[in-house]
Structures are given as structure tokens and as C-alpha cells.
Coordinates of C-alpha atoms in Angstrom, one line a residue:
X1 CA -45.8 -52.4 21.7
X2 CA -43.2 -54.9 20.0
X3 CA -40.5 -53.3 22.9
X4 CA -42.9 -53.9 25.7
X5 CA -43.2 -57.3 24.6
X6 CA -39.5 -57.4 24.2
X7 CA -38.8 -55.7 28.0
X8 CA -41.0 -58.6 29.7
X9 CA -39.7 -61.6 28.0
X10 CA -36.0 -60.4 29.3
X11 CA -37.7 -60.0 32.6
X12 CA -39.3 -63.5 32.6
X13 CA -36.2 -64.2 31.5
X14 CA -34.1 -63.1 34.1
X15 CA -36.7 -64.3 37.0
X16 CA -35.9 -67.8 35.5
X17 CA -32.6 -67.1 36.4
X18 CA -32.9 -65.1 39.5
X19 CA -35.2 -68.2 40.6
X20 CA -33.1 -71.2 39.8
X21 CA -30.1 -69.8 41.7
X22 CA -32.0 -70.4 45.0
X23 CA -34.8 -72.8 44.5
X24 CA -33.1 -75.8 45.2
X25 CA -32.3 -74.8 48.7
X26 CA -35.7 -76.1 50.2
X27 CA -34.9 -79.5 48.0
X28 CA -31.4 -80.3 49.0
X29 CA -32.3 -83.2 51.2
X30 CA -34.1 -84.7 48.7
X31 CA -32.0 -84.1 46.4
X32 CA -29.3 -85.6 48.7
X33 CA -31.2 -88.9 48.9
X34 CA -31.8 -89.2 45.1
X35 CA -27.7 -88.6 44.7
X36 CA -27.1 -90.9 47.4
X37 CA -24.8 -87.8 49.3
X38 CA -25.3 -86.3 52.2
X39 CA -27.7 -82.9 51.7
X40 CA -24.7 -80.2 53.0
X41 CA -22.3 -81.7 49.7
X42 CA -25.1 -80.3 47.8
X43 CA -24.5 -76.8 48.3
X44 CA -21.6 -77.0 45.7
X45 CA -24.4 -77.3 42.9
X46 CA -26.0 -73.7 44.2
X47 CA -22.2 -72.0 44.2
X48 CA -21.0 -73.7 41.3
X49 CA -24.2 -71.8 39.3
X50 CA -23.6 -68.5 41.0
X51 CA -19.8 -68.9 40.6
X52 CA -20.6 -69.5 36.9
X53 CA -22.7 -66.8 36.6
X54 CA -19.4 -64.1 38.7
X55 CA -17.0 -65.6 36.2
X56 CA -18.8 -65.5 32.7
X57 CA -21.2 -61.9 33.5
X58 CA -18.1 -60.1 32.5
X59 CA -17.3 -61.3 29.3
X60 CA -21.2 -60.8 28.2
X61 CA -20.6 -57.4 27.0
X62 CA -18.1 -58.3 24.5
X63 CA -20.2 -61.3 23.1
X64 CA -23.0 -58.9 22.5
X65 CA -21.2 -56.6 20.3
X66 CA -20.0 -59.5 18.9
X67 CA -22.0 -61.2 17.5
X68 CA -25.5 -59.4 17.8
X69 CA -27.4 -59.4 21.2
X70 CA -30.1 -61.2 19.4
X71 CA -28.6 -63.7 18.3
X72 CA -26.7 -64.0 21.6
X73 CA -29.8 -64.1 23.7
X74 CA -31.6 -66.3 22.0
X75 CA -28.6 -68.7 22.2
X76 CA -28.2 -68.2 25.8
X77 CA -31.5 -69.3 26.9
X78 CA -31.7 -72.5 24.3
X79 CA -28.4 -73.4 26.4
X80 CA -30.2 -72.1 29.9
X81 CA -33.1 -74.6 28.8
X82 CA -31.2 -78.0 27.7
X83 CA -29.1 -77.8 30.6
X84 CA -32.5 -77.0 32.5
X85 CA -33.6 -80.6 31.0
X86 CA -30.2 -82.2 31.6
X87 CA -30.2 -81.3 35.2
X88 CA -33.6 -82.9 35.8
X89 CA -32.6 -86.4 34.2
X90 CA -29.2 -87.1 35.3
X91 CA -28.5 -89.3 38.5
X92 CA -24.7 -88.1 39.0
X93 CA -23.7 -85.7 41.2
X94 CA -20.6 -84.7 39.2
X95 CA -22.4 -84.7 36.0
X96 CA -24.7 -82.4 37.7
X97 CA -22.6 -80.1 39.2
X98 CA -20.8 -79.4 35.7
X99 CA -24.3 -79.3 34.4
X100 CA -25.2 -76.3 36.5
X101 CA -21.6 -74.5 35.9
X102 CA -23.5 -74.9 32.5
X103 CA -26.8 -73.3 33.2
X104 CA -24.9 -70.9 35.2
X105 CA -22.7 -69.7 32.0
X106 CA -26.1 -69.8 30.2
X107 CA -27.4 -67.4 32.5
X108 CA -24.7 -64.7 32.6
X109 CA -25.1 -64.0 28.9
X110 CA -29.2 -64.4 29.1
X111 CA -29.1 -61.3 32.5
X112 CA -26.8 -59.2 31.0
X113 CA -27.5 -58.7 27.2
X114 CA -31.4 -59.0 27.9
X115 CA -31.0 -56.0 29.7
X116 CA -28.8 -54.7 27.2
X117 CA -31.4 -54.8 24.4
X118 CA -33.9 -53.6 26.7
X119 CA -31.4 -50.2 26.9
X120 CA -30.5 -50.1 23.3
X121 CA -33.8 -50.5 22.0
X122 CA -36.5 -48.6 24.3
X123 CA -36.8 -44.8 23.3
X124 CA -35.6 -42.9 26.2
X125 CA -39.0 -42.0 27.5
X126 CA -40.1 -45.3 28.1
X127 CA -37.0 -46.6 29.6
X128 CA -37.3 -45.7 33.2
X129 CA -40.7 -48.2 33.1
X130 CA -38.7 -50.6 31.0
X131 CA -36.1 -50.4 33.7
X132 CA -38.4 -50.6 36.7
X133 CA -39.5 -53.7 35.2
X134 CA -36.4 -55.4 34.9
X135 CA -35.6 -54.6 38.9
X136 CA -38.6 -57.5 40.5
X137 CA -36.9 -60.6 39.4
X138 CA -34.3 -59.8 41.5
X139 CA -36.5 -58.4 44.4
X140 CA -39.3 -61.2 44.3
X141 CA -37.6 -64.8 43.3
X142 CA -35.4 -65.1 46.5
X143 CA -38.3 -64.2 48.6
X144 CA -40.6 -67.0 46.9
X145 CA -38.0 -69.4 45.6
X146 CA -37.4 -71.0 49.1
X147 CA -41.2 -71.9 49.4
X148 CA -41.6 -73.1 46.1
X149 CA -38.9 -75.3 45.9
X150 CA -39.7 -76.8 49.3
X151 CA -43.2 -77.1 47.6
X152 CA -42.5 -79.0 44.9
X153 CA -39.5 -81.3 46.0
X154 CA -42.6 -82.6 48.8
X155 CA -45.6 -82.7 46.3
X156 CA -43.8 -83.9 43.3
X157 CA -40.1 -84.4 42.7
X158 CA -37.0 -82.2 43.1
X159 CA -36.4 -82.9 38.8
X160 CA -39.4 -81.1 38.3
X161 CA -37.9 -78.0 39.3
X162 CA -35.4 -78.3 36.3
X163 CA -38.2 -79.3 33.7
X164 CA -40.5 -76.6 34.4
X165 CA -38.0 -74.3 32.9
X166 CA -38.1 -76.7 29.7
X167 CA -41.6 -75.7 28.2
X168 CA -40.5 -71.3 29.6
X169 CA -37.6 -71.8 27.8
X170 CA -38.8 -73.2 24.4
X171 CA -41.8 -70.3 24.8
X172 CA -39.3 -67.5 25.5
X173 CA -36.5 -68.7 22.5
X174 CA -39.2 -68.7 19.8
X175 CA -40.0 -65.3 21.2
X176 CA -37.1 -63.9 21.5
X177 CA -36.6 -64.7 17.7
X178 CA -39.7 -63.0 16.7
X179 CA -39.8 -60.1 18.3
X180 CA -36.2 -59.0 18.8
X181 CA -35.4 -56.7 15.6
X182 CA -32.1 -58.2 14.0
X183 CA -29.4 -55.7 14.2
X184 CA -25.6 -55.9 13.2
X185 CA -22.7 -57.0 15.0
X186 CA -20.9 -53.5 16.4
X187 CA -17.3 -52.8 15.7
X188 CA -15.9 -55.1 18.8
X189 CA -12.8 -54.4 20.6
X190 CA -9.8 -57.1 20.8
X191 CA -11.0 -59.5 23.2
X192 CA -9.2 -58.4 26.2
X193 CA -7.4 -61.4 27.8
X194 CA -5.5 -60.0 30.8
X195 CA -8.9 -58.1 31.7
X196 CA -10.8 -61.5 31.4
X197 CA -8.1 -63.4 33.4
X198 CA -7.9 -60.9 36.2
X199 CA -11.5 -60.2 36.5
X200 CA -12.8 -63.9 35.6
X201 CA -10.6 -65.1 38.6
X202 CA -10.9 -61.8 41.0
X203 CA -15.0 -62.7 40.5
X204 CA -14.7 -66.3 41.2
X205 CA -12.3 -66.0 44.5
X206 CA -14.1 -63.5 45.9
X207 CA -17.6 -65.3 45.9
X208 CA -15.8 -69.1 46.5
X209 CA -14.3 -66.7 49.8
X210 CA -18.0 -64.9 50.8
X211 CA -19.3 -68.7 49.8
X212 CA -17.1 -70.1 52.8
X213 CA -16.9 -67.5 55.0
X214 CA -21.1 -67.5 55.0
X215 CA -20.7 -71.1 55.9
X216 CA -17.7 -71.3 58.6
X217 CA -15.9 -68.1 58.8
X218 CA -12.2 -68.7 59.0
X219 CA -8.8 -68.8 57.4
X220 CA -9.5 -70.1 54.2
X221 CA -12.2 -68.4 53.4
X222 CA -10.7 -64.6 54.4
X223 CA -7.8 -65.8 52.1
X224 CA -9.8 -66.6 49.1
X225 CA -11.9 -62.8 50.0
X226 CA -8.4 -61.3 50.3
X227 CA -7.3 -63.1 47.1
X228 CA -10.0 -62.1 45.2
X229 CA -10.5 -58.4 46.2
X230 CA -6.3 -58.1 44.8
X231 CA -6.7 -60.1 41.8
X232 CA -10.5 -57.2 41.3
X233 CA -8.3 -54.3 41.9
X234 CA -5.4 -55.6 39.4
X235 CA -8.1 -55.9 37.0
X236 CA -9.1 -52.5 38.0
X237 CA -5.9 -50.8 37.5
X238 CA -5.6 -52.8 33.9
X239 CA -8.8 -51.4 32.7
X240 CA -7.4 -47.8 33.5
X241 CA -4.1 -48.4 31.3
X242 CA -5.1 -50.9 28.3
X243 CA -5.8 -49.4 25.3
X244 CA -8.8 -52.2 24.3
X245 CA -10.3 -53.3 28.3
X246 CA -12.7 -55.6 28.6
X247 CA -14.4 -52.7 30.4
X248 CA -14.1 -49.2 30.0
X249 CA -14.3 -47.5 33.5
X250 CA -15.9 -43.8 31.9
X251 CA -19.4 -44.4 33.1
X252 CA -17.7 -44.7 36.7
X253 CA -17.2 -40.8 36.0
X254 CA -21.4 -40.0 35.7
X255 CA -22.7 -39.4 39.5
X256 CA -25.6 -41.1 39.5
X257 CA -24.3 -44.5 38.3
X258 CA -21.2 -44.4 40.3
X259 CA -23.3 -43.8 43.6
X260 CA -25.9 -46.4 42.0
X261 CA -22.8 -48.7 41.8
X262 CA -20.9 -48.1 44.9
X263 CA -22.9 -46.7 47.9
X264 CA -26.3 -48.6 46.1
X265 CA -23.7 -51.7 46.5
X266 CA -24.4 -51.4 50.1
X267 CA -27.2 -50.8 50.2
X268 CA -28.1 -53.7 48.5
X269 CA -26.0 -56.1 50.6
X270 CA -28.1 -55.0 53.5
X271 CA -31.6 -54.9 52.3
X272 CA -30.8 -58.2 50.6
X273 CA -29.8 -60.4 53.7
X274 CA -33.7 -60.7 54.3
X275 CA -34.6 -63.4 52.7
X276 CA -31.4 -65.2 54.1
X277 CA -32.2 -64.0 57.8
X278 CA -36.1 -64.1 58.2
X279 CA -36.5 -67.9 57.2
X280 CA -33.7 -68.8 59.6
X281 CA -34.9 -66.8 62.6
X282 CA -38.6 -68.1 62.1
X283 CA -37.5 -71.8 61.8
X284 CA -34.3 -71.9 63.9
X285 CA -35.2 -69.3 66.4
X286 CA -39.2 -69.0 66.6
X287 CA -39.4 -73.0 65.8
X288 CA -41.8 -72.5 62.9
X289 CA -42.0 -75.2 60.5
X290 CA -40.5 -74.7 56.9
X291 CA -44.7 -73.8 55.5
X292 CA -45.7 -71.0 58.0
X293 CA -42.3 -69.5 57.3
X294 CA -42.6 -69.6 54.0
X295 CA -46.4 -68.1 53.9
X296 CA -44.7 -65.4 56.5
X297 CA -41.9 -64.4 53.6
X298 CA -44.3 -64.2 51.4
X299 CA -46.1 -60.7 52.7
X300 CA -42.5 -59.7 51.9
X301 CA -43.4 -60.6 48.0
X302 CA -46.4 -58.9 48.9
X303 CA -45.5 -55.6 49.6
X304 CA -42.7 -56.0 46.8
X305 CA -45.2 -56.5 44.2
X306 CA -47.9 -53.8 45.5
X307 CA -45.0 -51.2 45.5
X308 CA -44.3 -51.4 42.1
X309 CA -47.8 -50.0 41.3
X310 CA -46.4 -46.7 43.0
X311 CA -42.7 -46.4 42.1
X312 CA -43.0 -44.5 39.1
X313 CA -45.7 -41.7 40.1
X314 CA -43.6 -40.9 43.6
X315 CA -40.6 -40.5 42.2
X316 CA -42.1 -38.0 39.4
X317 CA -44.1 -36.4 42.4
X318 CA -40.5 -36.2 45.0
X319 CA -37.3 -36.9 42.8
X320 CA -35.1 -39.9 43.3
X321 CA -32.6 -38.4 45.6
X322 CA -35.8 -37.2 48.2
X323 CA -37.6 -40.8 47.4
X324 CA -33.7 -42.8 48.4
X325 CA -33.0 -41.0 51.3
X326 CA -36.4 -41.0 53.1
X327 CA -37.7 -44.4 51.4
X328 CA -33.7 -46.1 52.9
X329 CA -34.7 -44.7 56.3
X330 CA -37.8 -46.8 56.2
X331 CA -35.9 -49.6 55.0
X332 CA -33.5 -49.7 57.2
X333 CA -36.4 -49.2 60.3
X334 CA -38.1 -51.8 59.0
X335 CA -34.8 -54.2 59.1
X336 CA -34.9 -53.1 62.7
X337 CA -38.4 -53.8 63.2
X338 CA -38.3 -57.1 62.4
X339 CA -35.6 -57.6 65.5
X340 CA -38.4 -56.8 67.5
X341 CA -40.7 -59.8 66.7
X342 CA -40.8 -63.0 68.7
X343 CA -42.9 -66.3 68.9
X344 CA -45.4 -64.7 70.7
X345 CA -46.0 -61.6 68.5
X346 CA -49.2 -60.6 67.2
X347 CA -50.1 -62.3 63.9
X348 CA -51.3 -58.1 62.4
X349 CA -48.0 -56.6 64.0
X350 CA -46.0 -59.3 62.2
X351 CA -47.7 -59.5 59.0
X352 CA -47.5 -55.5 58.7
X353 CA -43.9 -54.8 60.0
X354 CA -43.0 -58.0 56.8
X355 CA -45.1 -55.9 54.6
X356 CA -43.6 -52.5 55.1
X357 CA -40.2 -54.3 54.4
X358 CA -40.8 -55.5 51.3
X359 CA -42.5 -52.4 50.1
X360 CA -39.4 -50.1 51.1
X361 CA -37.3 -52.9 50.1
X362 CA -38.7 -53.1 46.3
X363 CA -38.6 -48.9 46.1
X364 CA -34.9 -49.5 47.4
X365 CA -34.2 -51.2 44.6
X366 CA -36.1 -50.2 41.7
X367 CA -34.6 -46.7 43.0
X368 CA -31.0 -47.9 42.6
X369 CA -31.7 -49.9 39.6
X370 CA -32.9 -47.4 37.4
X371 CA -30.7 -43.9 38.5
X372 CA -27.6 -45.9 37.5
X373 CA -28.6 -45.8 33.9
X374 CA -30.4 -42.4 34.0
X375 CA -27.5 -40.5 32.4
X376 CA -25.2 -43.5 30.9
X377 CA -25.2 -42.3 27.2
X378 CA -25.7 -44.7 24.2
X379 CA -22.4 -45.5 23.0
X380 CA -21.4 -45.9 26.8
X381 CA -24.0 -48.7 27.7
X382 CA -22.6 -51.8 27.3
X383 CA -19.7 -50.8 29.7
X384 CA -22.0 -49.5 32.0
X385 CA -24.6 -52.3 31.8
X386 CA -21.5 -54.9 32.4
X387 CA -20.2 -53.1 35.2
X388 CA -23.2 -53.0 36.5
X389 CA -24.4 -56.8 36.7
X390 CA -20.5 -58.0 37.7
X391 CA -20.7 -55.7 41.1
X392 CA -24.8 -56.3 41.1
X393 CA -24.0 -60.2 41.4
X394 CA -21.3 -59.8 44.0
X395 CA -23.1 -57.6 46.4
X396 CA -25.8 -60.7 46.0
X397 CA -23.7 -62.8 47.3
X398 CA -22.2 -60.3 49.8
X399 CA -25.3 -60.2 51.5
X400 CA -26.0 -63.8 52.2
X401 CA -22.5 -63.7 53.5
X402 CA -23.4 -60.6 55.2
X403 CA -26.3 -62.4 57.0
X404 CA -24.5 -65.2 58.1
X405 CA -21.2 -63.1 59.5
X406 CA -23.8 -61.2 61.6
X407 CA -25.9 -64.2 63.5
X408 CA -22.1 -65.6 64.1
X409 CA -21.3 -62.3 65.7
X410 CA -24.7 -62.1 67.6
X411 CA -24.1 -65.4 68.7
X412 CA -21.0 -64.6 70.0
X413 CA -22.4 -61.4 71.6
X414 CA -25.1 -63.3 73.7
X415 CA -22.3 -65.6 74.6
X416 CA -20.5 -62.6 76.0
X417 CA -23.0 -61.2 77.8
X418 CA -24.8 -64.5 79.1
X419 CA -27.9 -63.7 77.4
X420 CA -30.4 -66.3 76.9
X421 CA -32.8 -64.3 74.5
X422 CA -34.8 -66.1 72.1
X423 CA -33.2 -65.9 68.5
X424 CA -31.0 -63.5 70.0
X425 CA -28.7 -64.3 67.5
X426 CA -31.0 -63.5 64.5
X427 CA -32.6 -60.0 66.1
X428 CA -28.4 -58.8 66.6
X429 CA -28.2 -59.6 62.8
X430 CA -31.0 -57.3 61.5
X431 CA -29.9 -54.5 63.7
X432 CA -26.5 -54.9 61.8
X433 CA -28.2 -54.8 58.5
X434 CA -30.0 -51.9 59.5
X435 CA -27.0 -49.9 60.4
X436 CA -25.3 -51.0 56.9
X437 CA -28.8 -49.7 55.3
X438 CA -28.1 -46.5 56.5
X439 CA -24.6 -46.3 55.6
X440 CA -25.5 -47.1 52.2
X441 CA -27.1 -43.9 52.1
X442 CA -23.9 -41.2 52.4
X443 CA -23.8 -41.6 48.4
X444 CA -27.5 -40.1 47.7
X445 CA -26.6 -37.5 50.2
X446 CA -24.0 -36.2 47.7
X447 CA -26.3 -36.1 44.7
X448 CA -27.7 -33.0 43.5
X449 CA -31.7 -32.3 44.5
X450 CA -32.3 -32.6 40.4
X451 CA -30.5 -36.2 39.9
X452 CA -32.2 -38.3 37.5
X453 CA -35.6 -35.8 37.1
X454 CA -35.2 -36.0 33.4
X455 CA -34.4 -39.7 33.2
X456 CA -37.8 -40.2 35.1
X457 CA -40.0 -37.3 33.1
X458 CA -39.7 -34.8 36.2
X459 CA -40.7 -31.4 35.6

């Protein structure tokens, strides 16, 4: 029972920080007024967060076996919840921007080594729940993040998003202290500079490049992508040849995490543009205001939520490989689908095509997020579980940039092919995502009809 408790703090923990890397979108122009800056400067305080988070998830790993995850976790959301407070109460934008680089830092040790205890501590037959669990935050706080934000920057004030974190955060330290058993610092390898370096800066260049390319592609945003993917495959080759890495590549050898990792990468990049696409086509194609589009996204959540119910007993009845090859073929239909709605679509075709999505979108993911840890042994964990978050936050932002790249391109296309069509843009998008859905699938191809049955408690 004590471990259950444990398993949903870390994921009420991680939601907090899922959440607060996209709430303030909907609050920006507020925001913008209260700063006295024009809303688009803003943007730099949601990359500056996410950037933190790319640069410092790598280094998570080591501080763990440092010096305790307990004590690491613990200390990671007291810093997550004073910079929560700072953020709310300060009037500079400069000051808040290297507030949220902060809260950002914060975050990248609270994600990772929550997850961490959460592998260490549950006994092996509880830990494909355990993991399940920790796979919503990131399914369900970009879907409702955008409306609540927008709701409370209009019906209070854009600082109380910051200070509802303040009385979370003081609940989840004090639990985190009482129910996390204390355990010893492990033997830690010498802190792996070169590693850090490469894969610190690799990290940051590649999302500051996806960051700019989502916004305006061009030049100097392929350069920072092209930078950053060297400076990642430097760090790559180090890792292979240092005796001490920051990361040891081994688990990269188990088939279901490396096809978890790689092909699920993809995967996730596709089903993840969603929540960047459907607001935008609703409001800028459909001319919705910010509230119905909103309530729309929110079936999404819906069907997110009401598939978790499920996950576990169909993958016991079919086996992941059956549940991620049939369940991303409905995914990646249902990205299609929603290319065929329009203004004038039926409220029940709508609502239902938006419901099926999130519901083959949260199997999706819970599928990918559990096989990659399925048969990671113990001592190889921490490698695996850093690995894991570092490509987990790129492919995050991968997807926005994904999204954005797409309705550029479809734009273009109409443009081509002097087409008028309503959202056009938008509709050539999410056939794009759909084909990158499926192509995310070659890797479950090439697992074995048995992958992960014992990880799951298949007979």
C-alpha cells in the first residue's frame, strides 16, 4: 500500500510538471500586458522551461545514485515549488525567465528520479500498473492545460497559475518524506563531464532548432537542428568508448526498450502533434472561439482517461505486440479522421471521431511506456530510465515542431494547387501525422509475438 501511495505522488508529481510546461500558452497576452511586452516575446519563458528540462534530464541519473533518490526528489520539488511562488510574484520579465530555467531544472530531477523510485521500489508484479500510471500525465496535461490556463488567466489572474502549485507542492514534499523509504547512496560513477558537455548542449540545440523551426522554418533554425543532432551523436559515440559514461548504452541492446525508444519515438511525435493541431484548426480554421475549442479537446481527455480503465486487461487478453500494431492503426485512422471534420460537421460525428483519438492515443502510449521497461534488469535501470526521459522529452518537442512543419507544408500545397479549402492547411497536417503514425509501427513488427507477456502477467 505504502508503494501505491508512493507511485501516485510521482505521478501527481510529474502532471505538475507535464502541466506547467504548457499552461501558460492560453495566458500569454495577459501575461504580456502585466510585463509590459508584447505576448509573442513571451514564448521564451515556455522554451526556456523545456530547454531546462532537455539540458538538466540527463544528468538526473547520476544525482540519484548520488545522493539518494529520496533525498533528491524531495529536494527537487521544494525547488519546483519556491520557484512555482517566485514566478507568480515577480513583475520582470528577465527575472522571470531565469525563474522558469529554474523550475525547469527543478523539474528534470523531480520526472526522472520519481520514476526511478517508482522502478526500484515496486515488486515486479505490480510494476506494469505502477508504470501505466505514470504514462497519463503526459497523455492528459497538454490536452487540458490550454483550457485551463486560458480559464484562469480570464477569471482570476495569470499568477495564480504559479501559486496553485505552492499549497501541491508543500502537500507532495511532506509526502514524499514520509513515505519514501530512506535508502543509501549507490556506488556512483565519476561524474562524466565530456558526456554532460556533449549531451547537455546536443539536448539544448536541438530543441532551441525544433523551437524555431516550429515557429518560422528557415536557416537558423535547420542549423541549430543540424548542430544539435552532431553534438547527440558525439555524445553518442563517447558513451560507447568512456570507461565511466554518463550513460551506459546496454539497455539499447534489450528489443523491447530499443523499439520502445526508437520506433515508439515516432510514434510518439505523431500521436503527440494533436493537441498542437486540433486547437489551431478549430480556432484558426473552423473560427471557433478559444472556449468551444477547448470543451472540443477535452473529449480527447475523455477518451484518455476512460481507456486507462481497459489497458491492463487487453493487453493480458492480446499481448503488447497484437494490442501496438492493431491499436497504432486506429490511431493513426483516427489522426486521419479528424482531416475529415469541418465547421459544419455533426456535433455526434465530431465528438466521437475526438473520442476514439484519445482513447487509441492513451493505449499508444501507455503501450510504449511500459514495454520499454519490461525487460530492463535492476542494476540496468537508471541508464535505461535516463535514456529514456532525455529521447521522451525530445520527441515532445519534435512533435509540436512536427505539427507546425506540416500546416506550413499544407499551406504551401493549397497554394500549389489553388485550392481554397477551408483549414486546408490543418486537414494536410493530420494526414501527415497519420502516415508518420504508421511508420512508427515497423519496430513492433519486428518484435517477437511473446514481447513483454511476462512483464504484463500473460500466460
Amino acid at each position: 500500500m505504502r508503494m501505491r501511495l508512493v507511485a501516485w505522488l510521482v505521478t501527481g508529481a510529474m502532471f505538475m510538471e507535464v502541466l506547467d510546461g504548457n499552461i501558460i500558452a492560453t495566458a500569454l497576452p495577459q501575461m504580456g500586458l502585466s510585463f509590459g511586452v508584447d505576448a509573442l516575446r513571451l514564448n521564451v519563458a515556455m522554451s526556456a522551461y523545456l530547454l531546462a528540462l532537455g539540458v538538466f534530464i540527463p544528468v538526473s541519473g547520476w544525482i540519484a545514485d548520488r545522493l539518494g533518490p529520496r533525498r533528491v526528489f524531495a529536494a527537487a520539488i521544494a525547488g519546483f515549488t519556491l520557484t512555482s511562488l517566485a514566478c507568480g510574484l515577480v513583475d520582470d520579465l528577465h527575472t522571470f525567465v531565469a525563474l522558469r530555467v529554474l523550475q525547469g531544472a527543478s523539474g528534470a530531477l523531480m520526472v526522472p528520479v520519481g520514476r526511478l523510485l517508482v522502478l526500484r521500489h515496486t515488486p515486479p508484479e505490480r510494476r506494469m500498473v505502477a508504470m501505466s500510471n505514470l504514462v497519463w500525465p503526459a497523455l492528459v496535461a497538454p490536452v487540458i492545460a490550454p483550457p485551463l490556463g486560458g480559464f484562469i488567466a480570464t477569471h482570476a489572474s495569470w499568477h495564480w497559475i504559479f501559486f496553485l502549485n505552492v499549497p501541491l507542492g508543500i502537500a507532495a514534499f511532506v509526502l514524499a518524506l514520509r513515505l519514501i523509504p530512506v535508502t543509501a547512496p549507490e556506488p556512483s560513477r565519476r561524474f562524466d563531464w565530456t558526456g554532460f558537455v556533449l549531451c547537455g548542449l546536443g539536448v539544448f540545440m536541438l530543441l532551441t532548432g525544433l523551437d524555431q523551426l516550429a515557429a518560422e522554418p528557415g536557416v537558423p533554425g535547420l542549423g541549430m537542428l543540424i548542430a544539435g543532432s552532431v553534438l547527440l551523436a558525439a555524445a553518442l559515440r563517447h558513451f560507447k568508448r568512456a570507461a565511466s559514461p554518463m550513460f551506459d548504452l546496454s539497455p539499447l541492446r534489450i528489443p523491447t526498450f530499443r523499439v520502445a525508444l526508437l520506433s515508439g519515438s515516432v510514434s510518439r511525435m505523431a500521436i503527440g502533434s494533436l493537441p498542437f493541431l486540433l486547437p489551431l484548426m478549430f480556432q484558426l480554421g473552423f473560427g471557433m472561439d478559444a472556449f468551444h475549442a477547448g470543451s472540443l479537446l477535452l473529449v480527447v481527455f475523455v477518451g484518455n482517461v476512460g481507456m486507462k480503465i481497459v489497458t491492463t486487461p487487453i493487453l493480458r487478453r492480446f499481448g503488447y505486440r497484437q494490442v501496438m500494431l492493431v491499436n497504432g492503426v486506429l490511431a493513426a485512422a483516427s489522426l486521419a479522421a479528424c482531416a475529415l471534420l469541418g465547421p459544419d460537421t455533426p456535433l455526434a460525428f465530431t465528438v466521437a471521431v475526438l473520442l476514439v483519438s484519445g482513447m487509441t492515443r492513451s493505449m499508444q502510449f501507455t503501450c510504449l511506456g511500459t514495454i520499454a521497461f519490461a525487460d530492463v534488469p535492476d542494476r540496468q535501470m537508471s541508464d535505461a530510465n535516463g535514456l529514456f526521459n532525455v529521447i521522451s522529452q525530445v520527441s515532445m518537442a519534435a512533435g509540436i515542431t512536427l505539427g507546425a512543419i506540416c500546416v506550413q507544408f499544407g499551406q504551401v500545397l493549397l497554394d500549389v494547387l489553388a485550392l481554397n479549402a477551408p483549414a486546408g492547411q490543418y486537414k494536410v497536417a493530420l494526414v501527415i501525422a497519420a502516415v508518420c503514425a504508421l511508420a512508427g509501427l515497423t519496430g513492433a513488427l519486428r518484435l517477437p509475438a511473446d514481447a513483454g507477456d511476462r512483464f504484463v502477467g500473460r500466460a
